[in-house]
Amino acid sequence: MSAEDLEKYETEMELQLYREYRDVVGLFTYVVETERRFYLTNAVDLVPRSTEGGEVYFEVTMADAWVWDMYRPARFVRNVRVVTFKDVNVEELAKADLEPPSPS
């Protein structure tokens, strides 16, 4: 497989992933971003914790999640647990933003 073929394959996979995201985003309530992954989920719990040395880390648990990862064969996950020392961003999706505009 040539470098050009590989690049074309990855581009097609990213486009397919974006289309899947667009189709499923309306099913979820939250967007969760970590340093490694992007998730859509309906239930999220973010708990800040600290080590004995005083360093802060985050434990994130999610239920009924969709994972942005083109290399996963199945992107729907029942339960996810992430432990990270990096930033975590949790946003609630505005349902009004996800609905198509009504015809005038």
PDB file of C-alpha atoms in Angstrom:
ATOM      1  CA  MET A   1       0.000   0.000   0.000  1.00  0.00           C
ATOM      2  CA  SER A   2       1.446   3.335  -1.025  1.00  0.00           C
ATOM      3  CA  ALA A   3       1.555   6.443   1.160  1.00  0.00           C
ATOM      4  CA  GLU A   4      -1.041   8.012  -1.134  1.00  0.00           C
ATOM      5  CA  ASP A   5      -3.362   5.008  -0.722  1.00  0.00           C
ATOM      6  CA  LEU A   6      -2.964   5.150   3.046  1.00  0.00           C
ATOM      7  CA  GLU A   7      -3.721   8.869   3.121  1.00  0.00           C
ATOM      8  CA  LYS A   8      -6.819   8.343   0.950  1.00  0.00           C
ATOM      9  CA  TYR A   9      -7.993   5.530   3.239  1.00  0.00           C
ATOM     10  CA  GLU A  10      -7.552   7.675   6.367  1.00  0.00           C
ATOM     11  CA  THR A  11      -9.385  10.577   4.730  1.00  0.00           C
ATOM     12  CA  GLU A  12     -12.296   8.306   3.852  1.00  0.00           C
ATOM     13  CA  MET A  13     -12.369   6.896   7.408  1.00  0.00           C
ATOM     14  CA  GLU A  14     -12.430  10.413   8.892  1.00  0.00           C
ATOM     15  CA  LEU A  15     -15.288  11.411   6.596  1.00  0.00           C
ATOM     16  CA  GLN A  16     -17.215   8.279   7.556  1.00  0.00           C
ATOM     17  CA  LEU A  17     -16.584   9.034  11.248  1.00  0.00           C
ATOM     18  CA  TYR A  18     -17.794  12.617  10.838  1.00  0.00           C
ATOM     19  CA  ARG A  19     -20.981  11.414   9.139  1.00  0.00           C
ATOM     20  CA  GLU A  20     -21.606   8.955  11.967  1.00  0.00           C
ATOM     21  CA  TYR A  21     -21.028  11.738  14.516  1.00  0.00           C
ATOM     22  CA  ARG A  22     -23.492  13.980  12.699  1.00  0.00           C
ATOM     23  CA  ASP A  23     -26.079  11.179  12.728  1.00  0.00           C
ATOM     24  CA  VAL A  24     -25.741  10.351  16.438  1.00  0.00           C
ATOM     25  CA  VAL A  25     -24.998  13.680  18.144  1.00  0.00           C
ATOM     26  CA  GLY A  26     -28.708  14.366  18.696  1.00  0.00           C
ATOM     27  CA  LEU A  27     -28.994  11.222  20.828  1.00  0.00           C
ATOM     28  CA  PHE A  28     -26.649  12.547  23.498  1.00  0.00           C
ATOM     29  CA  THR A  29     -26.695  15.167  26.232  1.00  0.00           C
ATOM     30  CA  TYR A  30     -23.001  15.843  26.896  1.00  0.00           C
ATOM     31  CA  VAL A  31     -19.723  16.270  25.049  1.00  0.00           C
ATOM     32  CA  VAL A  32     -16.647  15.208  27.015  1.00  0.00           C
ATOM     33  CA  GLU A  33     -13.138  15.976  25.804  1.00  0.00           C
ATOM     34  CA  THR A  34     -10.003  14.512  27.327  1.00  0.00           C
ATOM     35  CA  GLU A  35      -6.433  14.726  26.064  1.00  0.00           C
ATOM     36  CA  ARG A  36      -6.863  11.405  24.251  1.00  0.00           C
ATOM     37  CA  ARG A  37     -10.522  11.124  23.237  1.00  0.00           C
ATOM     38  CA  PHE A  38     -13.747  12.919  22.409  1.00  0.00           C
ATOM     39  CA  TYR A  39     -16.977  11.404  23.740  1.00  0.00           C
ATOM     40  CA  LEU A  40     -20.700  11.943  23.412  1.00  0.00           C
ATOM     41  CA  THR A  41     -22.602  10.647  26.440  1.00  0.00           C
ATOM     42  CA  ASN A  42     -25.874  10.828  28.327  1.00  0.00           C
ATOM     43  CA  ALA A  43     -24.401  10.498  31.810  1.00  0.00           C
ATOM     44  CA  VAL A  44     -21.095  11.886  33.045  1.00  0.00           C
ATOM     45  CA  ASP A  45     -19.543  12.177  36.493  1.00  0.00           C
ATOM     46  CA  LEU A  46     -16.347  14.195  36.926  1.00  0.00           C
ATOM     47  CA  VAL A  47     -14.574  13.822  40.275  1.00  0.00           C
ATOM     48  CA  PRO A  48     -11.399  15.799  41.038  1.00  0.00           C
ATOM     49  CA  ARG A  49      -8.995  13.853  43.223  1.00  0.00           C
ATOM     50  CA  SER A  50      -5.517  14.486  44.590  1.00  0.00           C
ATOM     51  CA  THR A  51      -2.474  12.365  45.214  1.00  0.00           C
ATOM     52  CA  GLU A  52      -0.616  12.226  48.508  1.00  0.00           C
ATOM     53  CA  GLY A  53       1.830  14.677  46.952  1.00  0.00           C
ATOM     54  CA  GLY A  54      -0.951  17.174  46.254  1.00  0.00           C
ATOM     55  CA  GLU A  55      -1.214  16.692  42.482  1.00  0.00           C
ATOM     56  CA  VAL A  56      -4.757  16.969  41.157  1.00  0.00           C
ATOM     57  CA  TYR A  57      -6.166  14.411  38.751  1.00  0.00           C
ATOM     58  CA  PHE A  58      -9.633  13.701  37.421  1.00  0.00           C
ATOM     59  CA  GLU A  59     -11.716  10.559  37.391  1.00  0.00           C
ATOM     60  CA  VAL A  60     -14.401  10.672  34.714  1.00  0.00           C
ATOM     61  CA  THR A  61     -17.098   8.030  34.393  1.00  0.00           C
ATOM     62  CA  MET A  62     -19.597   7.959  31.552  1.00  0.00           C
ATOM     63  CA  ALA A  63     -22.522   5.760  30.607  1.00  0.00           C
ATOM     64  CA  ASP A  64     -23.987   5.165  27.162  1.00  0.00           C
ATOM     65  CA  ALA A  65     -21.157   6.854  25.314  1.00  0.00           C
ATOM     66  CA  TRP A  66     -20.057   7.223  21.705  1.00  0.00           C
ATOM     67  CA  VAL A  67     -16.297   7.546  21.136  1.00  0.00           C
ATOM     68  CA  TRP A  68     -14.675   9.598  18.354  1.00  0.00           C
ATOM     69  CA  ASP A  69     -12.053   7.073  17.256  1.00  0.00           C
ATOM     70  CA  MET A  70     -11.836   5.921  13.666  1.00  0.00           C
ATOM     71  CA  TYR A  71      -9.781   2.858  14.598  1.00  0.00           C
ATOM     72  CA  ARG A  72     -12.401   1.351  16.942  1.00  0.00           C
ATOM     73  CA  PRO A  73     -14.612  -1.308  15.346  1.00  0.00           C
ATOM     74  CA  ALA A  74     -17.475  -0.326  17.701  1.00  0.00           C
ATOM     75  CA  ARG A  75     -17.800   3.262  18.864  1.00  0.00           C
ATOM     76  CA  PHE A  76     -20.789   2.799  21.186  1.00  0.00           C
ATOM     77  CA  VAL A  77     -19.650   1.982  24.731  1.00  0.00           C
ATOM     78  CA  ARG A  78     -21.840   1.097  27.699  1.00  0.00           C
ATOM     79  CA  ASN A  79     -19.450   2.363  30.409  1.00  0.00           C
ATOM     80  CA  VAL A  80     -16.254   4.408  30.239  1.00  0.00           C
ATOM     81  CA  ARG A  81     -13.820   5.328  33.016  1.00  0.00           C
ATOM     82  CA  VAL A  82     -11.005   7.795  32.384  1.00  0.00           C
ATOM     83  CA  VAL A  83      -8.336   8.797  34.909  1.00  0.00           C
ATOM     84  CA  THR A  84      -6.195  11.732  33.820  1.00  0.00           C
ATOM     85  CA  PHE A  85      -3.897  14.449  35.108  1.00  0.00           C
ATOM     86  CA  LYS A  86      -4.774  16.560  32.038  1.00  0.00           C
ATOM     87  CA  ASP A  87      -7.695  18.914  31.475  1.00  0.00           C
ATOM     88  CA  VAL A  88     -11.192  17.526  30.976  1.00  0.00           C
ATOM     89  CA  ASN A  89     -13.899  19.541  29.272  1.00  0.00           C
ATOM     90  CA  VAL A  90     -17.576  18.675  29.830  1.00  0.00           C
ATOM     91  CA  GLU A  91     -20.280  20.554  27.935  1.00  0.00           C
ATOM     92  CA  GLU A  92     -24.011  20.060  27.900  1.00  0.00           C
ATOM     93  CA  LEU A  93     -25.362  20.078  24.378  1.00  0.00           C
ATOM     94  CA  ALA A  94     -28.128  22.584  23.682  1.00  0.00           C
ATOM     95  CA  LYS A  95     -30.911  20.555  22.091  1.00  0.00           C
ATOM     96  CA  ALA A  96     -32.170  23.624  20.233  1.00  0.00           C
ATOM     97  CA  ASP A  97     -28.813  23.870  18.449  1.00  0.00           C
ATOM     98  CA  LEU A  98     -29.136  20.282  17.225  1.00  0.00           C
ATOM     99  CA  GLU A  99     -32.587  20.582  15.710  1.00  0.00           C
ATOM    100  CA  PRO A 100     -32.956  21.744  12.124  1.00  0.00           C
ATOM    101  CA  PRO A 101     -34.603  25.154  11.708  1.00  0.00           C
ATOM    102  CA  SER A 102     -38.345  25.034  11.184  1.00  0.00           C
ATOM    103  CA  PRO A 103     -39.585  26.054   7.725  1.00  0.00           C
ATOM    104  CA  SER A 104     -40.861  29.615   7.510  1.00  0.00           C
TER     105      SER A 104
END
